[in-house]
Tab-separated table of C-alpha atoms in Angstrom:
chain	number	residue	atom	x	y	z
A	12	MET	CA	0.000	0.000	0.000
A	13	SER	CA	1.311	3.428	-0.936
A	14	SER	CA	-0.247	6.717	0.106
A	15	ILE	CA	0.231	10.436	-0.299
A	16	ALA	CA	-0.880	13.444	1.726
A	17	ILE	CA	-1.461	16.576	-0.337
A	18	ILE	CA	-1.769	19.944	1.391
A	19	THR	CA	-3.366	22.449	-0.986
A	20	ALA	CA	-2.005	25.925	-0.266
A	21	ARG	CA	-2.476	28.605	-2.902
A	22	GLY	CA	-0.815	31.959	-2.265
A	23	GLY	CA	-2.886	35.062	-1.653
A	24	SER	CA	-6.001	35.614	0.429
A	25	LYS	CA	-8.367	38.560	0.227
A	26	ARG	CA	-10.131	38.247	3.580
A	27	ILE	CA	-7.110	37.251	5.699
A	28	PRO	CA	-3.835	38.339	4.056
A	29	GLY	CA	-1.238	35.567	4.002
A	30	LYS	CA	-3.800	33.232	5.563
A	31	ASN	CA	-2.009	29.952	4.843
A	32	ILE	CA	1.157	31.017	6.653
A	33	LYS	CA	-0.283	33.442	9.202
A	34	GLU	CA	0.888	32.670	12.738
A	35	PHE	CA	-1.544	30.493	14.669
A	36	LEU	CA	-0.583	30.134	18.330
A	37	GLY	CA	3.114	30.542	17.641
A	38	LYS	CA	3.706	29.041	14.188
A	39	PRO	CA	2.403	29.286	10.617
A	40	ILE	CA	-0.988	27.633	10.455
A	41	ILE	CA	0.012	25.381	7.541
A	42	CYS	CA	2.545	23.705	9.839
A	43	TYR	CA	-0.249	21.999	11.759
A	44	SER	CA	-1.489	20.193	8.649
A	45	ILE	CA	2.017	19.171	7.609
A	46	GLU	CA	3.009	17.973	11.074
A	47	ALA	CA	-0.196	15.958	11.483
A	48	ALA	CA	0.397	14.160	8.184
A	49	LEU	CA	4.033	13.445	9.006
A	50	ALA	CA	3.150	12.194	12.490
A	51	THR	CA	0.870	9.463	11.123
A	52	GLY	CA	3.833	7.570	9.728
A	53	ILE	CA	1.583	6.122	7.024
A	54	PHE	CA	2.225	8.442	4.092
A	55	ASP	CA	4.994	7.694	1.598
A	56	GLU	CA	4.901	11.339	0.548
A	57	VAL	CA	3.681	14.466	2.349
A	58	MET	CA	3.653	17.273	-0.196
A	59	VAL	CA	2.405	20.818	-0.524
A	60	SER	CA	0.855	22.058	-3.763
A	61	THR	CA	1.416	25.799	-3.987
A	62	ASP	CA	2.200	28.628	-6.362
A	63	ASP	CA	3.840	30.723	-3.646
A	64	GLU	CA	7.591	30.605	-2.938
A	65	GLN	CA	7.197	31.721	0.679
A	66	ILE	CA	4.668	28.968	1.373
A	67	ALA	CA	6.955	26.478	-0.364
A	68	ASP	CA	9.900	27.546	1.799
A	69	ILE	CA	7.935	27.177	5.057
A	70	ALA	CA	6.557	23.826	3.902
A	71	LYS	CA	10.031	22.447	3.204
A	72	LYS	CA	11.367	23.670	6.543
A	73	THR	CA	8.467	21.912	8.279
A	74	GLY	CA	9.317	18.634	6.564
A	75	ALA	CA	7.014	18.513	3.556
A	76	ALA	CA	8.067	18.021	-0.040
A	77	VAL	CA	7.428	20.597	-2.751
A	78	PRO	CA	8.632	18.683	-5.814
A	79	PHE	CA	6.988	21.094	-8.259
A	80	MET	CA	5.061	24.349	-8.193
A	81	ARG	CA	1.398	24.639	-9.038
A	82	SER	CA	0.595	25.627	-12.633
A	83	ASP	CA	-1.056	28.915	-13.560
A	84	ARG	CA	-4.163	26.952	-14.523
A	85	THR	CA	-4.662	25.610	-10.992
A	86	ALA	CA	-3.525	28.769	-9.223
A	87	ASP	CA	-6.322	31.093	-10.304
A	88	ASP	CA	-9.583	31.899	-8.503
A	89	TYR	CA	-11.588	29.441	-10.594
A	90	ALA	CA	-9.562	26.283	-10.023
A	91	THR	CA	-11.234	23.704	-7.806
A	92	THR	CA	-9.609	21.441	-5.241
A	93	ASP	CA	-10.239	18.547	-7.627
A	94	ASP	CA	-8.329	20.412	-10.357
A	95	VAL	CA	-5.375	20.755	-8.001
A	96	LEU	CA	-5.436	17.143	-6.836
A	97	MET	CA	-5.689	15.793	-10.367
A	98	GLU	CA	-2.722	17.912	-11.427
A	99	VAL	CA	-0.648	16.579	-8.530
A	100	LEU	CA	-1.568	12.940	-9.120
A	101	GLU	CA	-1.051	13.152	-12.869
A	102	THR	CA	2.339	14.850	-12.430
A	103	TYR	CA	3.502	12.135	-10.037
A	104	GLU	CA	2.203	9.496	-12.452
A	105	LYS	CA	4.231	11.022	-15.301
A	106	ASN	CA	7.277	10.807	-13.055
A	107	GLY	CA	6.665	7.122	-12.371
A	108	LYS	CA	5.024	7.431	-8.937
A	109	ASN	CA	1.585	6.004	-8.238
A	110	PHE	CA	-0.381	5.846	-5.006
A	111	ASP	CA	-3.209	3.695	-3.692
A	112	TYR	CA	-4.595	6.158	-1.164
A	113	MET	CA	-4.598	9.914	-0.776
A	114	ALA	CA	-5.403	12.445	1.909
A	115	CYS	CA	-6.214	15.974	0.800
A	116	ILE	CA	-5.582	18.298	3.745
A	117	TYR	CA	-6.414	21.976	3.854
A	118	PRO	CA	-3.630	24.316	5.017
A	119	THR	CA	-5.804	26.185	7.527
A	120	ALA	CA	-6.994	23.140	9.460
A	121	PRO	CA	-5.203	23.043	12.823
A	122	PHE	CA	-7.788	20.601	14.197
A	123	VAL	CA	-6.514	17.866	11.880
A	124	THR	CA	-4.523	15.352	13.897
A	125	ALA	CA	-2.481	12.276	13.083
A	126	LYS	CA	-5.081	10.206	14.934
A	127	LYS	CA	-7.928	11.497	12.757
A	128	LEU	CA	-5.980	10.970	9.539
A	129	LYS	CA	-5.010	7.407	10.469
A	130	ALA	CA	-8.586	6.610	11.459
A	131	ALA	CA	-9.839	7.967	8.128
A	132	ILE	CA	-7.389	5.918	6.044
A	133	GLU	CA	-8.147	2.802	8.093
A	134	LEU	CA	-11.885	3.353	7.583
A	135	LEU	CA	-11.335	3.905	3.874
A	136	MET	CA	-9.645	0.518	3.579
A	137	GLU	CA	-11.968	-1.303	5.995
A	138	LYS	CA	-15.101	-0.181	4.134
A	139	ASP	CA	-13.466	-0.409	0.698
A	140	ALA	CA	-14.853	3.097	0.222
A	141	ASP	CA	-14.217	5.644	-2.496
A	142	GLY	CA	-13.774	8.443	0.029
A	143	VAL	CA	-13.951	9.398	3.698
A	144	MET	CA	-14.991	12.831	4.960
A	145	PRO	CA	-15.048	14.306	8.478
A	146	VAL	CA	-18.407	15.910	9.237
A	147	VAL	CA	-19.980	17.800	12.135
A	148	ARG	CA	-23.569	17.873	13.313
A	149	PHE	CA	-25.554	21.065	12.705
A	150	SER	CA	-25.868	22.833	16.053
A	151	PHE	CA	-29.492	23.764	15.219
A	152	PRO	CA	-31.846	21.648	13.077
A	153	PRO	CA	-31.802	23.120	9.553
A	154	GLN	CA	-35.277	21.659	9.034
A	155	ARG	CA	-36.541	24.440	11.335
A	156	GLY	CA	-34.674	27.199	9.515
A	157	MET	CA	-36.324	30.447	8.452
A	158	VAL	CA	-36.154	32.673	5.389
A	159	VAL	CA	-37.145	36.296	4.822
A	160	GLN	CA	-40.204	36.866	2.640
A	161	ASP	CA	-41.774	40.316	2.261
A	162	ASP	CA	-39.608	41.566	5.128
A	163	LYS	CA	-40.922	38.895	7.481
A	164	LEU	CA	-39.490	35.671	8.842
A	165	VAL	CA	-41.236	32.499	7.742
A	166	TYR	CA	-40.332	28.864	8.250
A	167	ARG	CA	-38.755	27.348	5.143
A	168	TYR	CA	-40.368	24.041	6.051
A	169	PRO	CA	-43.511	24.967	8.035
A	170	GLU	CA	-44.386	21.313	8.550
A	171	ASN	CA	-41.407	21.123	10.942
A	172	ALA	CA	-42.140	24.320	12.877
A	173	MET	CA	-43.674	22.605	15.896
A	174	LYS	CA	-41.631	19.411	15.845
A	175	ARG	CA	-39.207	18.709	18.651
A	176	SER	CA	-35.535	18.827	17.717
A	177	GLN	CA	-35.066	15.220	18.800
A	178	ASP	CA	-37.799	14.125	16.403
A	179	LEU	CA	-35.991	15.565	13.376
A	180	GLU	CA	-33.378	13.657	11.432
A	181	THR	CA	-29.817	14.533	12.465
A	182	MET	CA	-28.029	16.395	9.702
A	183	TYR	CA	-24.312	17.016	9.201
A	184	HIS	CA	-22.054	19.257	7.158
A	185	ASP	CA	-18.496	19.038	5.861
A	186	CYS	CA	-15.868	20.086	8.418
A	187	GLY	CA	-13.709	21.576	5.662
A	188	GLN	CA	-10.534	19.989	7.048
A	189	PHE	CA	-9.468	16.948	5.011
A	190	TYR	CA	-10.669	14.165	2.714
A	191	CYS	CA	-9.289	10.690	2.076
A	192	TYR	CA	-9.615	8.816	-1.202
A	193	ASN	CA	-8.995	5.612	-3.059
A	194	VAL	CA	-6.737	7.128	-5.725
A	195	LYS	CA	-7.635	4.823	-8.614
A	196	ARG	CA	-11.362	5.478	-8.168
A	197	TYR	CA	-10.811	9.178	-7.553
A	198	MET	CA	-8.864	9.602	-10.781
A	199	ALA	CA	-11.373	7.552	-12.766
A	200	CYS	CA	-14.191	9.987	-11.915
A	201	ARG	CA	-11.991	13.068	-11.399
A	202	GLY	CA	-13.291	13.537	-7.871
A	203	ASP	CA	-17.000	13.129	-8.570
A	204	LEU	CA	-17.343	10.015	-6.413
A	205	PRO	CA	-20.300	7.911	-7.611
A	206	ASN	CA	-20.626	6.106	-4.287
A	207	GLY	CA	-20.114	9.163	-2.072
A	208	TYR	CA	-18.216	9.354	1.197
A	209	VAL	CA	-18.123	7.380	4.421
A	210	PRO	CA	-18.342	9.834	7.352
A	211	ILE	CA	-16.189	10.416	10.385
A	212	ILE	CA	-18.148	12.481	12.915
A	213	VAL	CA	-16.165	15.245	14.618
A	214	PRO	CA	-17.307	17.232	17.697
A	215	GLU	CA	-18.318	20.851	17.160
A	216	THR	CA	-15.539	21.996	19.502
A	217	GLU	CA	-12.991	20.760	16.927
A	218	VAL	CA	-14.467	22.508	13.905
A	219	GLN	CA	-14.201	26.164	12.910
A	220	ASP	CA	-14.430	27.913	9.560
A	221	ILE	CA	-11.665	30.534	9.394
A	222	ASP	CA	-12.826	33.300	7.074
A	223	ASN	CA	-12.186	36.461	9.113
A	224	PRO	CA	-10.189	37.671	12.158
A	225	SER	CA	-12.987	36.754	14.572
A	226	ASP	CA	-13.034	33.204	13.219
A	227	TRP	CA	-9.290	33.071	13.713
A	228	LYS	CA	-9.588	33.945	17.409
A	229	LEU	CA	-12.365	31.400	17.907
A	230	ALA	CA	-10.238	28.728	16.230
A	231	GLU	CA	-7.349	29.452	18.581
A	232	MET	CA	-9.654	29.161	21.592
A	233	LYS	CA	-11.112	25.883	20.372
A	234	TYR	CA	-7.672	24.511	19.559
A	235	LYS	CA	-6.482	25.216	23.096
A	236	MET	CA	-9.534	23.373	24.422
A	237	MET	CA	-8.788	20.391	22.188
A	238	VAL	CA	-5.175	20.224	23.340
A	239	GLU	CA	-6.169	20.508	27.007
A	240	LYS	CA	-8.699	17.702	26.573
A	241	CYS	CA	-6.028	15.469	25.101
């Protein structure tokens, strides 16, 4: 079995300048993703896909490989994560390297740990799945959500307005941290997995979107809580 961890880290960020290498509790935030992947001991290659020399330099110093820079095609605002991953896998393939399993890890995901990554890869193999995704439960039932119509709040699904939360189906959303794949199947469908993902459920205290300075502070608080709990 051969596996690769790919950290996708494009340069530039409009909402948080230098987001991928901004200091998070004492070190560039991308370091957490790299260190988690390295600590698993299961990846034959831990690499960073980037178009930014400063990110590449920090990645190498942290122990990741940057064997090639991202192309202009996958470095613009319209490139998807799947575009980036396919470019990486196809470039390795051209150079004679193939992998059975892959973890795609986001660079601003300090809650990713070696334990979570190993559990995801093990689940991927155990279930013979196409992909594994960490998810978190919605803190409030979306079935009882409201919308604004004619300047007034109305239930989007009025049939659920009076139902108890515990009587509604539990719903989850993507944590936005990492994904694990069977590489052969991933490449065959270019990321559009026909059989979907097997979930790993993560507690809300270990999930935080980081889109603005307030999010950043919340993430640091939650990270400290996670470390203390461990």
